[in-house]
Structure formats: C-alpha cells, structure tokens
Amino acid sequence: MISCPKCSEVGSIMKAGYVRNKQRYVCKDCNYFFTLTNPESPVPRKKARRHQTTIIDIARSIGVSNSTVSRALHGHADISPETRQAVLNMASQMDYQPNQLAYNLVKSRTNTIGMIVPEFHNPFFPNVIIGAHHVLTEAGYNLTIMQSNESYPVEVSNTKAMLANRIDGLLISMTQETNNFDHLKVFEKRGIPLILFNRVCDHVEVPKVVVNDFDASFSAVEHLILNGYERIAHLGGPLTLLVSRERLRGYRAAMEKHGKSIEENMIIQGMFSQQKARIYGKYLLELENRPDAIFAVNDSAAIEIMLLAMEKGIRIPEELGVVGFSDNPESAYIGPGLTTVRQPTLEMGATTAEWILQMVDSETEIAMPTQKILKTELVVRGSSRRVCDI
Amino acid sequence: MISCPKCSEVGSIMKAGYVRNKQRYVCKDCNYFFTLTNPESPVPRKKARRHQTTIIDIARSIGVSNSTVSRALHGHADISPETRQAVLNMASQMDYQPNQLAYNLVKSRTNTIGMIVPEFHNPFFPNVIIGAHHVLTEAGYNLTIMQSNESYPVEVSNTKAMLANRIDGLLISMTQETNNFDHLKVFEKRGIPLILFNRVCDHVEVPKVVVNDFDASFSAVEHLILNGYERIAHLGGPLTLLVSRERLRGYRAAMEKHGKSIEENMIIQGMFSQQKARIYGKYLLELENRPDAIFAVNDSAAIEIMLLAMEKGIRIPEELGVVGFSDNPESAYIGPGLTTVRQPTLEMGATTAEWILQMVDSETEIAMPTQKILKTELVVRGSSRRVCDI
DNA sequence: AACGTATTCGCAAACGTTACCGATACTTTT
DNA sequence: AAAAGTATCGGTAACGTTTGCGAATACGTT
C-alpha cells in the first residue's frame, strides 16, 4: 500500500492524475500531493560527462577545503608552505586547469578585449590587429576579433555578442552602412570602455584614433599638381564614411588652392571591388577628355587603374599619373611603382590597445584624450613622378 | 560595555587577540568568540560596481520566478504566451543582455573555437583565419586567435589559456621550435577536439590539414629544370618543420629524377627574415660558380633575391631563375613577375573550421579523416620562363 | 464524486571559483 | 597563568544561468 510521505496515512491516498507520465497521488487527510520517486535512481543528476578536475577534487584528495586550495594556487597569504606545496603538487599531478569561466563569473571581468572590424580583404585591418594583439598580449589580455563584413545588422549582432561575453573593452571600426549608433551608446551607458578607430563617427563621445585623412589626401593631390598634372580625377570611398568625406575634402582643397577646376563627373564615390574599380576606371580613361591623373581611395583600385592603362597603352607616369592610398605590399613592385599614402597601421593598433588598457585598468572614471590623429606618409614612386626633383 | 551576542552576558567578556586588525572578544560563559561588526556598514558586500540587469531583476519586476524568465527568453515550453510576452517586453525595456559567462559555466561549453598561429607577418595565416572565420561565424561560433610568435613557451602558455577558457575546439599551427607535444596530448586526454594545420607533426593522432608540399616543391624544381636551369640552389625553411623537410625532399627528388647533381653548399635551411635572406642571397650570388636558379621557401625571400640580382645586374630569367612559395600579392607585380606556388589558404581555413565543427557538434566519438592534403598550384611568371612554351 | 489530462509555474540544485569572516591551535607577552 | 598576538584553515555566500521535478490550478471525463 501507499502511505502519505507527510502524515504516513495509508487509507486516505487517492490517485490525482498524471504528471510527466508518472502516477500522481493525493492524501485526503493532509491534502499533500506527491508522486512516487523511484528509489532505484537516487542520483539521476549524475551525467556521464567527462569530468575536468576542479579545485574541489584537489581539496578532497588532500583533505583540505577548497578555499585553501584556491589560496595556494594564487599564492595568497594565510597558508603554510607545506600545504601550499602539497596543493601545488597535487594540482600538477591531477593535471588541473583552472576554469576561467567560473573565475570570470565571480570576478565579473574577462581579461578580454573585443575588436570588430568591417573587412579582412585589404591588409589594413589585419595589420591593425597585429599592432593591437601585440600590446594586449604583453599586458596579459586576450583579443577576440569579430568581422562585421560591412553589414550594419551584423555589426549590431556582433556588439551584442561582445556584450554577452562580458568583454572588458571594445575596439571598433564601423561599417560603411552604419548610421545609427544606439548599439554603441549601450557601452557608454554600461560603463564599458569603448574606442573607435579609423572608421569613426561624431555621435559617440569616446576616444578615437584616426589618421590625418584630410592632410594625406591634400598632399597627395598637391603632389600630383606639382608634378604638372592638371585634370585630376578622384575615385573616392563611400560618402557614408567620414574618412571618405575627409579625403574628398582634401582633394577639393588642394585643387582649389592651386586654381584647378574640378570636374564633378570625374569624382566617383563608392565601395570598389576589383571589378567595379575596373569599370569606373574604364569609364574615366575612355572619357572624351580623359583625366591626366587619378587619385584613388585605395591601392587595389589604383593598381586596377594602372593595369587598365597598361592594357590601353597609356604610359605611366607620362600620360597618366596615379596615386593610391594605404601602401599595400604589391604597390612597391607594380610597374614603375605606385605612389601611395602609407598609413601607420601597427601604430594605430598599438595606440587603441594602449588606450583601452588604460581605461580598463583604471578603477575610477579616467580622463582620456578625445582623439589621436596619426601621421601618414606620402610614398612617392614612379607612377606620379614626372618632374625630376634632383 | 560589550555584551555577548549569544548569551547577552556582559561581565564575562574578555579580549581574545586580533583577527585581521580587528579586536576579538570571547565570552567566558558560553565560550563564544566574536568581533564587533561595525553597524555603520551593514552591507559590506555591496560594491559600487555598475549593475548589469540580470534574469532575476526581470523576474522580480514582473513577479515571476527566474526559471520562468529563463524559459521565456529561450522560447521553451511550459509557459503561457502572455507571461512570455511580458517577460520579453520587460527584458527589452530593462535593456537586458544575457550573461554568456554564466551560461557557459552551467552548460560547460563556450561556442568558441580557438586558433593558435605562429606569426602574422606573411599573409598566409591571416588568410587562413579569414577562411575559418567565415565558416565559424556562419555556424554561430566565435573564434579566438592567439599568436605564439614562433616561441615554444608562448605556444604552451597559449594552449593553457585556451584550456582555461574552455574553448570547444582548437585549431593550431605549430612554431618552428616545437618538438615536445605534451601540451597537445592534454587535449586528447580531455576529449577536446583538436586539429593541426599546415605546421603539423606525426606525434599527435588528430586530424590534420596540410598542402602537398612535396609535390609542390617537386614540380617547382622540375619546372626550373625544364626551363633549362642546371644548378639550382634551395633556400629552405627550418628543418624542425615538417613542411620544410617535405619541400627539401621534393627538391632532392626532382633533381635526382633529372640527373642533376646536388651541391650541398647550395642548400641553406633556416628561418629567413628579410635581412637574412639578403645575406644568404648575397652569399649564393657571389659564389665562385654561382647557381643559375634559386628555389626559395617563401616569396619574401625570393623577392629579396630578385632585388639583389637586379642590383648586381644579373638578368632574370636569362641568367637567374627564381621560384618562390605562397604567392604573396606583390609577387605578381615585381619585375617580370615571380613564379611561385599558390597555396589554398582560404580553403585550408574553411576545411579546418568545418572539421572542427563536425567534431564539436557530435555528441559521441566520431570517425574523422586523419588527413587532408590540399592541392597547390604552380603560378608560372617571368622569373623562371626561359623557354617559349607556346 | 472520483479520476484523468493539460498547462503553467516555482524550488532548488548544480556549474567552479573567490573572498569575507569566523574558528582553532599555537606562540608570545604581560 | 592570564591575556594578547599569530598563523592556518574551513564554512559559506555570491557570481548569473539552466533544468529536472514537483506543485498548483483548471477543466474534461467517467
């Protein structure tokens, strides 16, 4: 017979339905509902999972408490040299690896910096990563990288993932689509250090690391003008990006300074795949009155222009001057060499990393510089050198 | 006066030493030890930290239990549409972001794949990363990257960090120093999926993804021989690496097949910085009886050779044939173009990622292929084309 | 009335660590 | 010898989440 687990009554037990396919009973006396638990499986929670040795395992095997083990492992005080040694020995013997997850949970910090970049195709961002990676590793931090792939939704989901993973700080360079910044303001609200680099915006008040795009563009175009080029076209980046607008502004400023008229149909803005660069380059070079120089937003576009010119028999630099941006490795070797703007990518990565470390390591609110403008360098090569300067 | 917190006695209180710089008392009556807790700070645990909203906050604010909130958030069963909606609303209203750390701890999986690479200077590993990153992101996994910097101790500490962070699987390409593999065997013992790529070894029984280094090397050297080169030097990689040994083997095999004598002083093995490549190149080109072709272990070394030859007025390919390895972007554009071996880097990354996903996603032990050998492609350019093959 | 079924929700135990604070056993000082 | 100090160690709450199982309720069916 079944007896009530509470009042031990036997006679007043009645069936009371099923719950999860198990018969359920009720004791009419004490109004206690219950099901019969199978005494055969007293430890149903025991999973067959592979067990990683924990602090508790060590503690049990040498008969101390887990707090003692924790102290020994971290070299804290309040522990005798003998027990510490015993713990250390047992730890290495049992092949103990600390569980960083649990550590992070209780300390609510992860020793990890996140980085979101828009693309991986140009060597620019990989180089920034190298620079940041080095500094962070030195400081004992990890770096997780996510790629937004030039997509705003992906960027938003990336920031959410970073938030969920409780990174200690975020470095981000935005996509060309991004024109809403709520996903970044969350970081401000939460007090999580955030730094923008390269692809920045004005709507978030955090430190920013950029290059002097305006100056770089200005001196690149001025260099073309000083080499006797008159009608300079501009293959610019998407105008959603501040860098593109700055470079366009530099282009215009240099042209105006030297009294060159700007032909608006020779300014093309957009995101150039190799294919698109070729199409627009074709358009420019087949123009009725074609430009005698082209300032391109990046080296891959510039190189595409050069190849196109070579195919058409247009001589570089005599008939066409070309200047790129970024100084890709191949730019030094193509044809007469591509004049281009070298960007301090490693330094950019290092600077963002150093700054985020400052922000993360400081307990209190710390005054950070609002912006750092890194200096670029115009690398003059054959593609634009028409006058003999010595 | 001080009264015992237990028996409220006043007369029998005596000092009993200090504990952590606070006066300690004992009640002689009830033998109760105690210190005086400062009633001014009743909540000493309350940190001034910024509070991230948790599941419990949501639960409290709409008067349900946290299990209900958890179920609502994950779209589980056993919940009414109304409460689910209420939870969802409150969650977005309170700007809730789940704490992945806690989730990972209880699920003991992180949805993260780790990757350790030896260096970042050549475009090879960044490209592998791109390939793997894409596949993993599609599958909803994160990728953490660490760099061993060609140092064995760093590699070991990297693997420890990966272990501590409880990654779900590891992709690794080893340093040139690594000749002990205990740090990798830990993964086997723990049952954590592990894949070796590119820089592999025979001592660990896990899936490996490599390229056909022997064949690639063989056909590169054979290509030189078929172009009429006789005395071919080899600037090889460090012999600690299997890839270097395989390439050397391919070189020897091709030379032997065609009956060319191998001059051992024309085989130089090592890890070549740009500077070292120049030194060894100088040595080779200034040899009494200098080689008429050089097969280099990578493109940057090959390019250094080409630049050196140009400086010396040695004509390429007429007087010197050069073949590199990897097909860096700049190799297409330097001088007459550098003949080189193109490696399927993206495919390598994608393959390792797909394999590790298979291993991670399968609950049980799964039979994996032991090895995948990806095909390279000899890209013939001007630096080695001496005969007109149509 | 007695029983069966379905729906919805709460309790509490994990996950592995850290750190506060109390407890114990000594040694040293008065 | 009493009182005070020192050195070690253990108990336990907390970090934020998931989940198995039981409880409560409502309603339908003999």
mmCIF file of N, CA and C in Angstrom, chain A residues 184-278:
data_model
loop_
_atom_site.group_PDB
_atom_site.id
_atom_site.type_symbol
_atom_site.label_atom_id
_atom_site.label_comp_id
_atom_site.label_asym_id
_atom_site.label_seq_id
_atom_site.Cartn_x
_atom_site.Cartn_y
_atom_site.Cartn_z
ATOM 1 N N LEU A 184 26.223 51.403 -29.895
ATOM 2 C CA LEU A 184 27.463 51.828 -29.255
ATOM 3 C C LEU A 184 27.190 52.585 -27.959
ATOM 4 N N LYS A 185 26.055 53.283 -27.966
ATOM 5 C CA LYS A 185 25.733 54.055 -26.769
ATOM 6 C C LYS A 185 25.463 53.151 -25.568
ATOM 7 N N VAL A 186 25.059 51.929 -25.853
ATOM 8 C CA VAL A 186 24.868 50.955 -24.776
ATOM 9 C C VAL A 186 26.144 50.821 -23.946
ATOM 10 N N PHE A 187 27.274 50.857 -24.633
ATOM 11 C CA PHE A 187 28.546 50.698 -23.927
ATOM 12 C C PHE A 187 28.792 51.874 -22.986
ATOM 13 N N GLU A 188 28.475 53.066 -23.466
ATOM 14 C CA GLU A 188 28.608 54.228 -22.595
ATOM 15 C C GLU A 188 27.737 54.053 -21.359
ATOM 16 N N LYS A 189 26.477 53.657 -21.609
ATOM 17 C CA LYS A 189 25.526 53.527 -20.509
ATOM 18 C C LYS A 189 26.012 52.493 -19.495
ATOM 19 N N ARG A 190 26.552 51.401 -20.000
ATOM 20 C CA ARG A 190 27.020 50.335 -19.128
ATOM 21 C C ARG A 190 28.380 50.646 -18.497
ATOM 22 N N GLY A 191 29.044 51.678 -19.010
ATOM 23 C CA GLY A 191 30.353 51.995 -18.480
ATOM 24 C C GLY A 191 31.437 51.056 -18.956
ATOM 25 N N ILE A 192 31.235 50.462 -20.120
ATOM 26 C CA ILE A 192 32.250 49.570 -20.674
ATOM 27 C C ILE A 192 33.130 50.364 -21.635
ATOM 28 N N PRO A 193 34.440 50.344 -21.403
ATOM 29 C CA PRO A 193 35.352 51.123 -22.243
ATOM 30 C C PRO A 193 35.172 50.823 -23.733
ATOM 31 N N LEU A 194 35.182 51.876 -24.508
ATOM 32 C CA LEU A 194 34.956 51.753 -25.948
ATOM 33 C C LEU A 194 35.878 52.720 -26.659
ATOM 34 N N ILE A 195 36.495 52.259 -27.736
ATOM 35 C CA ILE A 195 37.326 53.135 -28.557
ATOM 36 C C ILE A 195 36.986 52.913 -30.020
ATOM 37 N N LEU A 196 36.839 53.997 -30.736
ATOM 38 C CA LEU A 196 36.610 53.936 -32.175
ATOM 39 C C LEU A 196 37.930 54.180 -32.883
ATOM 40 N N PHE A 197 38.144 53.470 -33.989
ATOM 41 C CA PHE A 197 39.362 53.742 -34.745
ATOM 42 C C PHE A 197 39.074 53.678 -36.235
ATOM 43 N N ASN A 198 39.830 54.481 -36.959
ATOM 44 C CA ASN A 198 39.758 54.563 -38.409
ATOM 45 C C ASN A 198 38.366 54.971 -38.924
ATOM 46 N N ARG A 199 37.422 54.064 -38.840
ATOM 47 C CA ARG A 199 36.064 54.386 -39.289
ATOM 48 C C ARG A 199 35.273 54.897 -38.091
ATOM 49 N N VAL A 200 35.374 56.169 -37.820
ATOM 50 C CA VAL A 200 34.775 56.723 -36.611
ATOM 51 C C VAL A 200 33.544 57.564 -36.957
ATOM 52 N N CYS A 201 32.896 58.099 -35.942
ATOM 53 C CA CYS A 201 31.769 58.998 -36.166
ATOM 54 C C CYS A 201 31.742 60.018 -35.040
ATOM 55 N N ASP A 202 30.944 61.055 -35.218
ATOM 56 C CA ASP A 202 30.922 62.132 -34.239
ATOM 57 C C ASP A 202 29.872 61.923 -33.153
ATOM 58 N N HIS A 203 29.027 60.915 -33.313
ATOM 59 C CA HIS A 203 27.849 60.828 -32.463
ATOM 60 C C HIS A 203 28.077 60.087 -31.154
ATOM 61 N N VAL A 204 29.264 59.581 -30.956
ATOM 62 C CA VAL A 204 29.562 58.873 -29.713
ATOM 63 C C VAL A 204 30.759 59.538 -29.056
ATOM 64 N N GLU A 205 30.620 59.819 -27.781
ATOM 65 C CA GLU A 205 31.688 60.555 -27.118
ATOM 66 C C GLU A 205 32.664 59.632 -26.429
ATOM 67 N N VAL A 206 33.501 59.003 -27.230
ATOM 68 C CA VAL A 206 34.540 58.118 -26.715
ATOM 69 C C VAL A 206 35.837 58.460 -27.449
ATOM 70 N N PRO A 207 36.965 57.981 -26.921
ATOM 71 C CA PRO A 207 38.228 58.251 -27.595
ATOM 72 C C PRO A 207 38.258 57.667 -29.010
ATOM 73 N N LYS A 208 38.922 58.368 -29.883
ATOM 74 C CA LYS A 208 39.003 57.921 -31.275
ATOM 75 C C LYS A 208 40.438 57.983 -31.759
ATOM 76 N N VAL A 209 40.803 57.018 -32.570
ATOM 77 C CA VAL A 209 42.137 57.001 -33.168
ATOM 78 C C VAL A 209 41.995 56.958 -34.677
ATOM 79 N N VAL A 210 42.511 57.967 -35.336
ATOM 80 C CA VAL A 210 42.361 58.065 -36.787
ATOM 81 C C VAL A 210 43.686 58.493 -37.412
ATOM 82 N N VAL A 211 43.707 58.574 -38.742
ATOM 83 C CA VAL A 211 44.849 59.176 -39.420
ATOM 84 C C VAL A 211 44.400 60.512 -39.998
ATOM 85 N N ASN A 212 45.376 61.309 -40.355
ATOM 86 C CA ASN A 212 45.073 62.633 -40.898
ATOM 87 C C ASN A 212 44.640 62.536 -42.361
ATOM 88 N N ASP A 213 43.446 62.044 -42.561
ATOM 89 C CA ASP A 213 42.970 61.787 -43.918
ATOM 90 C C ASP A 213 42.965 63.047 -44.768
ATOM 91 N N PHE A 214 42.515 64.134 -44.169
ATOM 92 C CA PHE A 214 42.462 65.375 -44.944
ATOM 93 C C PHE A 214 43.853 65.768 -45.431
ATOM 94 N N ASP A 215 44.791 65.848 -44.516
ATOM 95 C CA ASP A 215 46.148 66.242 -44.891
ATOM 96 C C ASP A 215 46.752 65.276 -45.903
ATOM 97 N N ALA A 216 46.559 64.000 -45.650
ATOM 98 C CA ALA A 216 47.131 62.984 -46.535
ATOM 99 C C ALA A 216 46.602 63.167 -47.948
ATOM 100 N N SER A 217 45.296 63.317 -48.032
ATOM 101 C CA SER A 217 44.672 63.496 -49.336
ATOM 102 C C SER A 217 45.154 64.785 -49.984
ATOM 103 N N PHE A 218 45.198 65.832 -49.191
ATOM 104 C CA PHE A 218 45.633 67.136 -49.703
ATOM 105 C C PHE A 218 47.036 67.043 -50.296
ATOM 106 N N SER A 219 47.944 66.449 -49.558
ATOM 107 C CA SER A 219 49.325 66.454 -50.044
ATOM 108 C C SER A 219 49.496 65.474 -51.200
ATOM 109 N N ALA A 220 48.687 64.433 -51.232
ATOM 110 C CA ALA A 220 48.755 63.512 -52.369
ATOM 111 C C ALA A 220 48.345 64.234 -53.644
ATOM 112 N N VAL A 221 47.252 64.977 -53.556
ATOM 113 C CA VAL A 221 46.762 65.680 -54.748
ATOM 114 C C VAL A 221 47.709 66.823 -55.111
ATOM 115 N N GLU A 222 48.191 67.505 -54.079
ATOM 116 C CA GLU A 222 49.131 68.596 -54.352
ATOM 117 C C GLU A 222 50.393 68.062 -55.022
ATOM 118 N N HIS A 223 50.821 66.894 -54.573
ATOM 119 C CA HIS A 223 51.984 66.255 -55.194
ATOM 120 C C HIS A 223 51.739 66.028 -56.687
ATOM 121 N N LEU A 224 50.522 65.594 -57.019
ATOM 122 C CA LEU A 224 50.197 65.395 -58.441
ATOM 123 C C LEU A 224 50.260 66.722 -59.183
ATOM 124 N N ILE A 225 49.687 67.750 -58.573
ATOM 125 C CA ILE A 225 49.659 69.064 -59.230
ATOM 126 C C ILE A 225 51.072 69.587 -59.442
ATOM 127 N N LEU A 226 51.912 69.405 -58.417
ATOM 128 C CA LEU A 226 53.289 69.889 -58.531
ATOM 129 C C LEU A 226 54.063 69.116 -59.600
ATOM 130 N N ASN A 227 53.568 67.941 -59.939
ATOM 131 C CA ASN A 227 54.208 67.175 -60.994
ATOM 132 C C ASN A 227 53.578 67.486 -62.355
ATOM 133 N N GLY A 228 52.793 68.540 -62.386
ATOM 134 C CA GLY A 228 52.306 69.029 -63.669
ATOM 135 C C GLY A 228 50.998 68.427 -64.140
ATOM 136 N N TYR A 229 50.364 67.674 -63.287
ATOM 137 C CA TYR A 229 49.064 67.131 -63.700
ATOM 138 C C TYR A 229 47.997 68.199 -63.500
ATOM 139 N N GLU A 230 47.051 68.241 -64.412
ATOM 140 C CA GLU A 230 46.067 69.327 -64.403
ATOM 141 C C GLU A 230 44.668 68.827 -64.062
ATOM 142 N N ARG A 231 44.292 67.770 -64.734
ATOM 143 C CA ARG A 231 42.899 67.324 -64.651
ATOM 144 C C ARG A 231 42.873 66.006 -63.870
ATOM 145 N N ILE A 232 42.671 66.164 -62.586
ATOM 146 C CA ILE A 232 42.825 65.022 -61.682
ATOM 147 C C ILE A 232 41.470 64.465 -61.279
ATOM 148 N N ALA A 233 41.301 63.173 -61.539
ATOM 149 C CA ALA A 233 40.053 62.521 -61.148
ATOM 150 C C ALA A 233 40.198 61.937 -59.736
ATOM 151 N N HIS A 234 39.070 61.685 -59.108
ATOM 152 C CA HIS A 234 39.104 61.105 -57.758
ATOM 153 C C HIS A 234 38.160 59.911 -57.675
ATOM 154 N N LEU A 235 38.748 58.772 -57.397
ATOM 155 C CA LEU A 235 37.966 57.560 -57.160
ATOM 156 C C LEU A 235 37.854 57.420 -55.642
ATOM 157 N N GLY A 236 36.786 57.973 -55.087
ATOM 158 C CA GLY A 236 36.684 58.070 -53.635
ATOM 159 C C GLY A 236 35.917 56.925 -53.004
ATOM 160 N N GLY A 237 35.944 56.868 -51.699
ATOM 161 C CA GLY A 237 35.210 55.839 -50.972
ATOM 162 C C GLY A 237 33.764 56.247 -50.755
ATOM 163 N N PRO A 238 32.974 55.397 -50.156
ATOM 164 C CA PRO A 238 31.565 55.711 -49.896
ATOM 165 C C PRO A 238 31.438 56.908 -48.961
ATOM 166 N N LEU A 239 30.563 57.827 -49.293
ATOM 167 C CA LEU A 239 30.465 59.074 -48.533
ATOM 168 C C LEU A 239 29.841 58.888 -47.160
ATOM 169 N N THR A 240 29.326 57.694 -46.886
ATOM 170 C CA THR A 240 28.828 57.439 -45.538
ATOM 171 C C THR A 240 29.978 57.438 -44.526
ATOM 172 N N LEU A 241 31.172 57.155 -45.030
ATOM 173 C CA LEU A 241 32.321 57.102 -44.128
ATOM 174 C C LEU A 241 32.973 58.471 -43.995
ATOM 175 N N LEU A 242 33.302 58.811 -42.770
ATOM 176 C CA LEU A 242 33.971 60.084 -42.522
ATOM 177 C C LEU A 242 35.315 60.141 -43.241
ATOM 178 N N VAL A 243 36.039 59.035 -43.269
ATOM 179 C CA VAL A 243 37.340 59.015 -43.952
ATOM 180 C C VAL A 243 37.181 59.415 -45.415
ATOM 181 N N SER A 244 36.143 58.904 -46.057
ATOM 182 C CA SER A 244 35.922 59.245 -47.460
ATOM 183 C C SER A 244 35.643 60.727 -47.616
ATOM 184 N N ARG A 245 34.828 61.254 -46.734
ATOM 185 C CA ARG A 245 34.485 62.675 -46.836
ATOM 186 C C ARG A 245 35.717 63.536 -46.587
ATOM 187 N N GLU A 246 36.537 63.121 -45.648
ATOM 188 C CA GLU A 246 37.758 63.874 -45.366
ATOM 189 C C GLU A 246 38.706 63.850 -46.562
ATOM 190 N N ARG A 247 38.809 62.685 -47.155
ATOM 191 C CA ARG A 247 39.721 62.581 -48.299
ATOM 192 C C ARG A 247 39.206 63.410 -49.468
ATOM 193 N N LEU A 248 37.889 63.384 -49.654
ATOM 194 C CA LEU A 248 37.297 64.215 -50.710
ATOM 195 C C LEU A 248 37.560 65.684 -50.424
ATOM 196 N N ARG A 249 37.429 66.069 -49.163
ATOM 197 C CA ARG A 249 37.649 67.452 -48.775
ATOM 198 C C ARG A 249 39.104 67.859 -49.048
ATOM 199 N N GLY A 250 40.029 66.957 -48.744
ATOM 200 C CA GLY A 250 41.431 67.229 -49.011
ATOM 201 C C GLY A 250 41.683 67.388 -50.503
ATOM 202 N N TYR A 251 41.049 66.545 -51.257
ATOM 203 C CA TYR A 251 41.166 66.623 -52.723
ATOM 204 C C TYR A 251 40.690 67.979 -53.223
ATOM 205 N N ARG A 252 39.505 68.377 -52.780
ATOM 206 C CA ARG A 252 38.940 69.652 -53.223
ATOM 207 C C ARG A 252 39.821 70.823 -52.792
ATOM 208 N N ALA A 253 40.289 70.746 -51.557
ATOM 209 C CA ALA A 253 41.096 71.853 -51.028
ATOM 210 C C ALA A 253 42.377 72.037 -51.845
ATOM 211 N N ALA A 254 43.025 70.925 -52.159
ATOM 212 C CA ALA A 254 44.269 71.017 -52.921
ATOM 213 C C ALA A 254 44.000 71.560 -54.312
ATOM 214 N N MET A 255 42.926 71.111 -54.919
ATOM 215 C CA MET A 255 42.594 71.579 -56.265
ATOM 216 C C MET A 255 42.313 73.076 -56.252
ATOM 217 N N GLU A 256 41.550 73.478 -55.249
ATOM 218 C CA GLU A 256 41.190 74.893 -55.186
ATOM 219 C C GLU A 256 42.406 75.766 -54.914
ATOM 220 N N LYS A 257 43.246 75.284 -54.005
ATOM 221 C CA LYS A 257 44.434 76.080 -53.663
ATOM 222 C C LYS A 257 45.260 76.413 -54.893
ATOM 223 N N HIS A 258 45.325 75.442 -55.805
ATOM 224 C CA HIS A 258 46.167 75.643 -56.977
ATOM 225 C C HIS A 258 45.362 76.081 -58.191
ATOM 226 N N GLY A 259 44.132 76.474 -57.934
ATOM 227 C CA GLY A 259 43.335 77.048 -59.007
ATOM 228 C C GLY A 259 42.932 76.074 -60.099
ATOM 229 N N LYS A 260 42.877 74.811 -59.750
ATOM 230 C CA LYS A 260 42.439 73.836 -60.742
ATOM 231 C C LYS A 260 40.926 73.708 -60.687
ATOM 232 N N SER A 261 40.318 73.656 -61.831
ATOM 233 C CA SER A 261 38.862 73.487 -61.854
ATOM 234 C C SER A 261 38.530 72.023 -61.604
ATOM 235 N N ILE A 262 37.491 71.819 -60.842
ATOM 236 C CA ILE A 262 37.090 70.454 -60.523
ATOM 237 C C ILE A 262 35.925 70.051 -61.422
ATOM 238 N N GLU A 263 36.110 68.968 -62.128
ATOM 239 C CA GLU A 263 35.020 68.481 -62.978
ATOM 240 C C GLU A 263 34.284 67.395 -62.213
ATOM 241 N N GLU A 264 33.040 67.668 -61.899
ATOM 242 C CA GLU A 264 32.310 66.784 -60.978
ATOM 243 C C GLU A 264 32.126 65.383 -61.534
ATOM 244 N N ASN A 265 32.102 65.255 -62.853
ATOM 245 C CA ASN A 265 31.931 63.901 -63.406
ATOM 246 C C ASN A 265 33.216 63.088 -63.289
ATOM 247 N N MET A 266 34.251 63.724 -62.802
ATOM 248 C CA MET A 266 35.486 62.975 -62.574
ATOM 249 C C MET A 266 35.650 62.587 -61.104
ATOM 250 N N ILE A 267 34.609 62.816 -60.322
ATOM 251 C CA ILE A 267 34.622 62.365 -58.939
ATOM 252 C C ILE A 267 33.622 61.231 -58.796
ATOM 253 N N ILE A 268 34.112 60.094 -58.446
ATOM 254 C CA ILE A 268 33.228 58.934 -58.301
ATOM 255 C C ILE A 268 33.403 58.376 -56.894
ATOM 256 N N GLN A 269 32.302 58.269 -56.191
ATOM 257 C CA GLN A 269 32.375 57.750 -54.811
ATOM 258 C C GLN A 269 31.703 56.390 -54.729
ATOM 259 N N GLY A 270 32.220 55.518 -53.929
ATOM 260 C CA GLY A 270 31.589 54.210 -53.759
ATOM 261 C C GLY A 270 32.539 53.216 -53.153
ATOM 262 N N MET A 271 32.043 52.008 -52.956
ATOM 263 C CA MET A 271 32.879 50.947 -52.436
ATOM 264 C C MET A 271 33.335 50.102 -53.603
ATOM 265 N N PHE A 272 34.645 50.068 -53.816
ATOM 266 C CA PHE A 272 35.122 49.467 -55.044
ATOM 267 C C PHE A 272 35.665 48.071 -54.854
ATOM 268 N N SER A 273 34.956 47.136 -55.403
ATOM 269 C CA SER A 273 35.548 45.823 -55.586
ATOM 270 C C SER A 273 36.520 45.957 -56.748
ATOM 271 N N GLN A 274 37.291 44.912 -56.980
ATOM 272 C CA GLN A 274 38.235 44.956 -58.083
ATOM 273 C C GLN A 274 37.499 45.181 -59.404
ATOM 274 N N GLN A 275 36.374 44.488 -59.532
ATOM 275 C CA GLN A 275 35.584 44.567 -60.748
ATOM 276 C C GLN A 275 35.062 45.981 -60.980
ATOM 277 N N LYS A 276 34.501 46.561 -59.918
ATOM 278 C CA LYS A 276 33.932 47.904 -60.042
ATOM 279 C C LYS A 276 35.008 48.932 -60.346
ATOM 280 N N ALA A 277 36.171 48.764 -59.723
ATOM 281 C CA ALA A 277 37.264 49.691 -59.982
ATOM 282 C C ALA A 277 37.602 49.671 -61.459
ATOM 283 N N ARG A 278 37.586 48.483 -62.033
ATOM 284 C CA ARG A 278 37.895 48.352 -63.456
ATOM 285 C C ARG A 278 36.848 49.065 -64.307
#
